[in-house]
Amino acid sequence: MKGVGKLRTAAVGAVTGLGSAAAALACGDLAAALTGPTSAPVVVVGSAAIDLTPTWLKEFAVQRFGAHDKTVFFRSRPNRASCGSE
């Protein structure tokens, strides 16, 4: 039964981390509501990530998704973050 304690600790840690990230994003969005939408954390980080993305990948995204490439990126970001891939 020692493994159960470790699993419970890991689960509590994961939930705490996701809750903390959600709270941080909520605070950032609240600040963006007061200062302007371009200062939202998701927009700022997303823009930086797009700037750092290799040209060939940007071109692929534009070919595949057309004018909706940024929409796909921004909508998939929370999923990638919660899976630990960012």
Tab-separated table of N, CA, C and O in Angstrom:
chain	number	residue	atom	x	y	z
A	1	MET	N	0.801	-1.207	0.000
A	1	MET	CA	0.000	0.000	0.000
A	1	MET	C	0.842	1.268	0.000
A	1	MET	O	0.300	2.348	0.000
A	2	LYS	N	2.165	1.115	-0.012
A	2	LYS	CA	3.012	2.300	-0.042
A	2	LYS	C	2.871	3.043	-1.366
A	2	LYS	O	3.009	4.249	-1.418
A	3	GLY	N	2.587	2.326	-2.442
A	3	GLY	CA	2.428	2.949	-3.755
A	3	GLY	C	1.220	3.871	-3.807
A	3	GLY	O	1.207	4.843	-4.552
A	4	VAL	N	0.202	3.579	-3.009
A	4	VAL	CA	-1.005	4.405	-2.995
A	4	VAL	C	-0.682	5.801	-2.477
A	4	VAL	O	-1.170	6.809	-3.003
A	5	GLY	N	0.163	5.894	-1.473
A	5	GLY	CA	0.548	7.191	-0.932
A	5	GLY	C	1.290	8.033	-1.955
A	5	GLY	O	1.067	9.243	-2.070
A	6	LYS	N	2.171	7.397	-2.718
A	6	LYS	CA	2.912	8.120	-3.751
A	6	LYS	C	1.987	8.583	-4.865
A	6	LYS	O	2.122	9.688	-5.371
A	7	LEU	N	1.035	7.719	-5.236
A	7	LEU	CA	0.088	8.079	-6.275
A	7	LEU	C	-0.787	9.248	-5.822
A	7	LEU	O	-1.025	10.183	-6.584
A	8	ARG	N	-1.228	9.195	-4.582
A	8	ARG	CA	-2.057	10.274	-4.040
A	8	ARG	C	-1.267	11.578	-4.000
A	8	ARG	O	-1.775	12.635	-4.357
A	9	THR	N	-0.006	11.518	-3.598
A	9	THR	CA	0.846	12.708	-3.560
A	9	THR	C	1.030	13.278	-4.960
A	9	THR	O	0.964	14.499	-5.152
A	10	ALA	N	1.248	12.411	-5.935
A	10	ALA	CA	1.413	12.864	-7.319
A	10	ALA	C	0.124	13.492	-7.838
A	10	ALA	O	0.158	14.528	-8.518
A	11	ALA	N	-1.008	12.886	-7.526
A	11	ALA	CA	-2.297	13.420	-7.977
A	11	ALA	C	-2.564	14.788	-7.354
A	11	ALA	O	-3.018	15.710	-8.033
A	12	VAL	N	-2.282	14.923	-6.062
A	12	VAL	CA	-2.471	16.206	-5.389
A	12	VAL	C	-1.555	17.257	-6.008
A	12	VAL	O	-1.958	18.404	-6.247
A	13	GLY	N	-0.323	16.881	-6.296
A	13	GLY	CA	0.615	17.800	-6.928
A	13	GLY	C	0.153	18.237	-8.306
A	13	GLY	O	0.246	19.415	-8.658
A	14	ALA	N	-0.367	17.297	-9.089
A	14	ALA	CA	-0.854	17.617	-10.435
A	14	ALA	C	-2.050	18.563	-10.374
A	14	ALA	O	-2.113	19.558	-11.108
A	15	VAL	N	-2.980	18.272	-9.498
A	15	VAL	CA	-4.168	19.128	-9.354
A	15	VAL	C	-3.770	20.518	-8.860
A	15	VAL	O	-4.282	21.536	-9.338
A	16	THR	N	-2.848	20.568	-7.922
A	16	THR	CA	-2.381	21.853	-7.411
A	16	THR	C	-1.698	22.656	-8.509
A	16	THR	O	-1.930	23.863	-8.644
A	17	GLY	N	-0.878	22.005	-9.309
A	17	GLY	CA	-0.196	22.688	-10.405
A	17	GLY	C	-1.157	23.218	-11.448
A	17	GLY	O	-1.035	24.361	-11.898
A	18	LEU	N	-2.131	22.395	-11.840
A	18	LEU	CA	-3.123	22.857	-12.818
A	18	LEU	C	-3.965	23.995	-12.254
A	18	LEU	O	-4.274	24.962	-12.966
A	19	GLY	N	-4.317	23.907	-10.974
A	19	GLY	CA	-5.080	24.985	-10.337
A	19	GLY	C	-4.287	26.274	-10.274
A	19	GLY	O	-4.820	27.366	-10.513
A	20	SER	N	-3.014	26.158	-9.965
A	20	SER	CA	-2.152	27.338	-9.915
A	20	SER	C	-2.012	27.976	-11.290
A	20	SER	O	-2.050	29.206	-11.422
A	21	ALA	N	-1.847	27.151	-12.306
A	21	ALA	CA	-1.733	27.672	-13.669
A	21	ALA	C	-3.031	28.368	-14.088
A	21	ALA	O	-3.001	29.445	-14.700
A	22	ALA	N	-4.161	27.769	-13.753
A	22	ALA	CA	-5.453	28.379	-14.084
A	22	ALA	C	-5.621	29.718	-13.372
A	22	ALA	O	-6.096	30.691	-13.964
A	23	ALA	N	-5.224	29.775	-12.103
A	23	ALA	CA	-5.322	31.031	-11.353
A	23	ALA	C	-4.414	32.100	-11.945
A	23	ALA	O	-4.805	33.270	-12.066
A	24	ALA	N	-3.209	31.717	-12.338
A	24	ALA	CA	-2.279	32.674	-12.936
A	24	ALA	C	-2.819	33.215	-14.256
A	24	ALA	O	-2.756	34.419	-14.517
A	25	LEU	N	-3.367	32.331	-15.087
A	25	LEU	CA	-3.947	32.777	-16.346
A	25	LEU	C	-5.159	33.666	-16.112
A	25	LEU	O	-5.365	34.653	-16.827
A	26	ALA	N	-5.963	33.340	-15.107
A	26	ALA	CA	-7.131	34.167	-14.790
A	26	ALA	C	-6.710	35.569	-14.348
A	26	ALA	O	-7.298	36.567	-14.778
A	27	CYS	N	-5.685	35.653	-13.530
A	27	CYS	CA	-5.178	36.961	-13.093
A	27	CYS	C	-4.622	37.741	-14.282
A	27	CYS	O	-4.841	38.956	-14.402
A	28	GLY	N	-3.915	37.059	-15.153
A	28	GLY	CA	-3.379	37.712	-16.346
A	28	GLY	C	-4.475	38.201	-17.271
A	28	GLY	O	-4.393	39.296	-17.831
A	29	ASP	N	-5.532	37.409	-17.418
A	29	ASP	CA	-6.651	37.823	-18.249
A	29	ASP	C	-7.401	38.998	-17.627
A	29	ASP	O	-7.875	39.882	-18.341
A	30	LEU	N	-7.509	39.006	-16.310
A	30	LEU	CA	-8.144	40.138	-15.634
A	30	LEU	C	-7.336	41.409	-15.868
A	30	LEU	O	-7.890	42.474	-16.167
A	31	ALA	N	-6.029	41.301	-15.757
A	31	ALA	CA	-5.173	42.463	-16.024
A	31	ALA	C	-5.296	42.892	-17.491
A	31	ALA	O	-5.323	44.092	-17.785
A	32	ALA	N	-5.408	41.923	-18.391
A	32	ALA	CA	-5.549	42.254	-19.810
A	32	ALA	C	-6.884	42.942	-20.083
A	32	ALA	O	-6.972	43.792	-20.971
A	33	ALA	N	-7.911	42.595	-19.321
A	33	ALA	CA	-9.202	43.262	-19.487
A	33	ALA	C	-9.093	44.748	-19.157
A	33	ALA	O	-9.809	45.565	-19.720
A	34	LEU	N	-8.195	45.083	-18.256
A	34	LEU	CA	-8.017	46.479	-17.857
A	34	LEU	C	-7.035	47.223	-18.761
A	34	LEU	O	-7.138	48.438	-18.923
A	35	THR	N	-6.064	46.501	-19.330
A	35	THR	CA	-5.006	47.160	-20.106
A	35	THR	C	-5.131	46.968	-21.606
A	35	THR	O	-4.472	47.667	-22.362
A	36	GLY	N	-5.908	46.016	-22.040
A	36	GLY	CA	-6.076	45.756	-23.467
A	36	GLY	C	-5.847	44.299	-23.789
A	36	GLY	O	-5.016	43.648	-23.158
A	37	PRO	N	-6.582	43.764	-24.763
A	37	PRO	CA	-6.522	42.331	-25.054
A	37	PRO	C	-5.169	41.838	-25.565
A	37	PRO	O	-4.857	40.659	-25.441
A	38	THR	N	-4.353	42.713	-26.112
A	38	THR	CA	-3.058	42.250	-26.629
A	38	THR	C	-2.061	41.955	-25.519
A	38	THR	O	-0.994	41.408	-25.780
A	39	SER	N	-2.411	42.302	-24.281
A	39	SER	CA	-1.506	42.006	-23.165
A	39	SER	C	-1.900	40.735	-22.413
A	39	SER	O	-1.300	40.419	-21.388
A	40	ALA	N	-2.883	40.001	-22.917
A	40	ALA	CA	-3.288	38.744	-22.280
A	40	ALA	C	-2.142	37.741	-22.350
A	40	ALA	O	-1.430	37.667	-23.358
A	41	PRO	N	-1.927	36.966	-21.293
A	41	PRO	CA	-0.806	36.014	-21.267
A	41	PRO	C	-0.807	35.032	-22.433
A	41	PRO	O	0.239	34.745	-23.004
A	42	VAL	N	-1.980	34.532	-22.800
A	42	VAL	CA	-2.048	33.558	-23.890
A	42	VAL	C	-1.624	34.205	-25.204
A	42	VAL	O	-0.907	33.599	-26.005
A	43	VAL	N	-2.018	35.449	-25.417
A	43	VAL	CA	-1.659	36.153	-26.651
A	43	VAL	C	-0.165	36.451	-26.686
A	43	VAL	O	0.504	36.232	-27.699
A	44	VAL	N	0.371	36.928	-25.583
A	44	VAL	CA	1.790	37.292	-25.534
A	44	VAL	C	2.670	36.055	-25.714
A	44	VAL	O	3.603	36.055	-26.528
A	45	VAL	N	2.380	35.006	-24.981
A	45	VAL	CA	3.180	33.778	-25.094
A	45	VAL	C	2.983	33.143	-26.468
A	45	VAL	O	3.942	32.670	-27.084
A	46	GLY	N	1.746	33.154	-26.948
A	46	GLY	CA	1.476	32.598	-28.274
A	46	GLY	C	2.220	33.342	-29.362
A	46	GLY	O	2.791	32.734	-30.274
A	47	SER	N	2.233	34.673	-29.286
A	47	SER	CA	2.962	35.473	-30.275
A	47	SER	C	4.457	35.181	-30.218
A	47	SER	O	5.113	35.074	-31.263
A	48	ALA	N	4.989	35.039	-29.014
A	48	ALA	CA	6.411	34.716	-28.877
A	48	ALA	C	6.703	33.334	-29.452
A	48	ALA	O	7.723	33.133	-30.131
A	49	ALA	N	5.819	32.381	-29.194
A	49	ALA	CA	6.014	31.029	-29.723
A	49	ALA	C	5.954	31.024	-31.241
A	49	ALA	O	6.748	30.347	-31.903
A	50	ILE	N	5.039	31.803	-31.810
A	50	ILE	CA	4.932	31.882	-33.266
A	50	ILE	C	6.193	32.520	-33.843
A	50	ILE	O	6.714	32.080	-34.869
A	51	ASP	N	6.706	33.545	-33.177
A	51	ASP	CA	7.938	34.190	-33.644
A	51	ASP	C	9.125	33.234	-33.615
A	51	ASP	O	10.030	33.339	-34.446
A	52	LEU	N	9.139	32.312	-32.676
A	52	LEU	CA	10.251	31.366	-32.538
A	52	LEU	C	10.066	30.090	-33.359
A	52	LEU	O	10.967	29.260	-33.423
A	53	THR	N	8.896	29.934	-33.971
A	53	THR	CA	8.603	28.744	-34.755
A	53	THR	C	9.385	28.774	-36.069
A	53	THR	O	9.471	29.818	-36.716
A	54	PRO	N	9.957	27.645	-36.461
A	54	PRO	CA	10.692	27.600	-37.736
A	54	PRO	C	9.789	27.972	-38.917
A	54	PRO	O	8.591	27.682	-38.912
A	55	THR	N	10.359	28.586	-39.909
A	55	THR	CA	9.600	29.066	-41.074
A	55	THR	C	8.849	27.936	-41.765
A	55	THR	O	7.687	28.100	-42.147
A	56	TRP	N	9.481	26.782	-41.919
A	56	TRP	CA	8.824	25.677	-42.612
A	56	TRP	C	7.566	25.229	-41.884
A	56	TRP	O	6.574	24.847	-42.517
A	57	LEU	N	7.563	25.308	-40.559
A	57	LEU	CA	6.392	24.901	-39.793
A	57	LEU	C	5.280	25.936	-39.905
A	57	LEU	O	4.100	25.589	-40.010
A	58	LYS	N	5.654	27.209	-39.921
A	58	LYS	CA	4.652	28.265	-40.122
A	58	LYS	C	3.988	28.103	-41.484
A	58	LYS	O	2.766	28.210	-41.605
A	59	GLU	N	4.808	27.840	-42.506
A	59	GLU	CA	4.261	27.665	-43.854
A	59	GLU	C	3.339	26.458	-43.932
A	59	GLU	O	2.296	26.502	-44.580
A	60	PHE	N	3.704	25.370	-43.248
A	60	PHE	CA	2.848	24.190	-43.212
A	60	PHE	C	1.506	24.527	-42.564
A	60	PHE	O	0.447	24.133	-43.058
A	61	ALA	N	1.546	25.265	-41.462
A	61	ALA	CA	0.308	25.620	-40.754
A	61	ALA	C	-0.588	26.490	-41.628
A	61	ALA	O	-1.810	26.292	-41.660
A	62	VAL	N	0.004	27.416	-42.344
A	62	VAL	CA	-0.790	28.281	-43.223
A	62	VAL	C	-1.385	27.465	-44.361
A	62	VAL	O	-2.559	27.643	-44.715
A	63	GLN	N	-0.606	26.532	-44.925
A	63	GLN	CA	-1.125	25.678	-45.999
A	63	GLN	C	-2.258	24.790	-45.491
A	63	GLN	O	-3.262	24.603	-46.149
A	64	ARG	N	-2.065	24.214	-44.315
A	64	ARG	CA	-3.018	23.241	-43.781
A	64	ARG	C	-4.284	23.911	-43.252
A	64	ARG	O	-5.378	23.438	-43.479
A	65	PHE	N	-4.140	25.024	-42.533
A	65	PHE	CA	-5.274	25.636	-41.854
A	65	PHE	C	-5.695	26.975	-42.450
A	65	PHE	O	-6.673	27.569	-42.019
A	66	GLY	N	-4.943	27.472	-43.416
A	66	GLY	CA	-5.292	28.725	-44.070
A	66	GLY	C	-5.262	29.891	-43.094
A	66	GLY	O	-4.350	30.024	-42.290
A	67	ALA	N	-6.283	30.710	-43.165
A	67	ALA	CA	-6.353	31.899	-42.308
A	67	ALA	C	-6.620	31.553	-40.851
A	67	ALA	O	-6.518	32.412	-39.981
A	68	HIS	N	-6.934	30.295	-40.572
A	68	HIS	CA	-7.278	29.875	-39.202
A	68	HIS	C	-6.096	29.275	-38.460
A	68	HIS	O	-6.276	28.641	-37.423
A	69	ASP	N	-4.879	29.451	-38.965
A	69	ASP	CA	-3.717	28.820	-38.334
A	69	ASP	C	-3.513	29.285	-36.898
A	69	ASP	O	-3.241	28.481	-36.005
A	70	LYS	N	-3.675	30.562	-36.636
A	70	LYS	CA	-3.497	31.059	-35.268
A	70	LYS	C	-4.631	30.595	-34.357
A	70	LYS	O	-4.416	30.319	-33.181
A	71	THR	N	-5.830	30.496	-34.898
A	71	THR	CA	-6.964	29.994	-34.108
A	71	THR	C	-6.699	28.569	-33.654
A	71	THR	O	-6.928	28.224	-32.492
A	72	VAL	N	-6.194	27.744	-34.553
A	72	VAL	CA	-5.870	26.353	-34.197
A	72	VAL	C	-4.793	26.335	-33.122
A	72	VAL	O	-4.886	25.600	-32.143
A	73	PHE	N	-3.780	27.175	-33.279
A	73	PHE	CA	-2.705	27.220	-32.291
A	73	PHE	C	-3.242	27.620	-30.916
A	73	PHE	O	-2.966	26.971	-29.921
A	74	PHE	N	-4.009	28.700	-30.861
A	74	PHE	CA	-4.488	29.200	-29.574
A	74	PHE	C	-5.488	28.241	-28.926
A	74	PHE	O	-5.513	28.090	-27.715
A	75	ARG	N	-6.296	27.576	-29.719
A	75	ARG	CA	-7.274	26.638	-29.133
A	75	ARG	C	-6.621	25.343	-28.662
A	75	ARG	O	-7.126	24.691	-27.761
A	76	SER	N	-5.506	24.973	-29.274
A	76	SER	CA	-4.844	23.736	-28.865
A	76	SER	C	-3.865	23.966	-27.719
A	76	SER	O	-3.440	23.030	-27.057
A	77	ARG	N	-3.525	25.194	-27.436
A	77	ARG	CA	-2.526	25.501	-26.416
A	77	ARG	C	-2.898	24.998	-25.023
A	77	ARG	O	-2.068	24.376	-24.363
A	78	PRO	N	-4.118	25.245	-24.532
A	78	PRO	CA	-4.435	24.729	-23.187
A	78	PRO	C	-4.324	23.211	-23.090
A	78	PRO	O	-3.906	22.673	-22.071
A	79	ASN	N	-4.663	22.511	-24.163
A	79	ASN	CA	-4.547	21.053	-24.160
A	79	ASN	C	-3.101	20.625	-24.054
A	79	ASN	O	-2.761	19.707	-23.315
A	80	ARG	N	-2.216	21.286	-24.813
A	80	ARG	CA	-0.803	20.934	-24.754
A	80	ARG	C	-0.223	21.267	-23.380
A	80	ARG	O	0.587	20.520	-22.854
A	81	ALA	N	-0.634	22.376	-22.818
A	81	ALA	CA	-0.096	22.782	-21.505
A	81	ALA	C	-0.516	21.805	-20.428
A	81	ALA	O	0.273	21.438	-19.571
A	82	SER	N	-1.776	21.354	-20.467
A	82	SER	CA	-2.236	20.438	-19.429
A	82	SER	C	-1.635	19.046	-19.582
A	82	SER	O	-1.573	18.295	-18.611
A	83	CYS	N	-1.169	18.720	-20.770
A	83	CYS	CA	-0.505	17.426	-20.986
A	83	CYS	C	0.981	17.495	-20.704
A	83	CYS	O	1.683	16.506	-20.814
A	84	GLY	N	1.479	18.679	-20.386
A	84	GLY	CA	2.882	18.826	-20.032
A	84	GLY	C	3.813	18.936	-21.222
A	84	GLY	O	5.017	18.764	-21.087
A	85	SER	N	3.273	19.254	-22.404
A	85	SER	CA	4.143	19.324	-23.569
A	85	SER	C	4.645	20.728	-23.838
A	85	SER	O	5.260	20.975	-24.849
A	86	GLU	N	4.384	21.669	-22.953
A	86	GLU	CA	4.915	23.017	-23.138
A	86	GLU	C	5.776	23.379	-21.958
A	86	GLU	O	5.618	22.996	-20.877
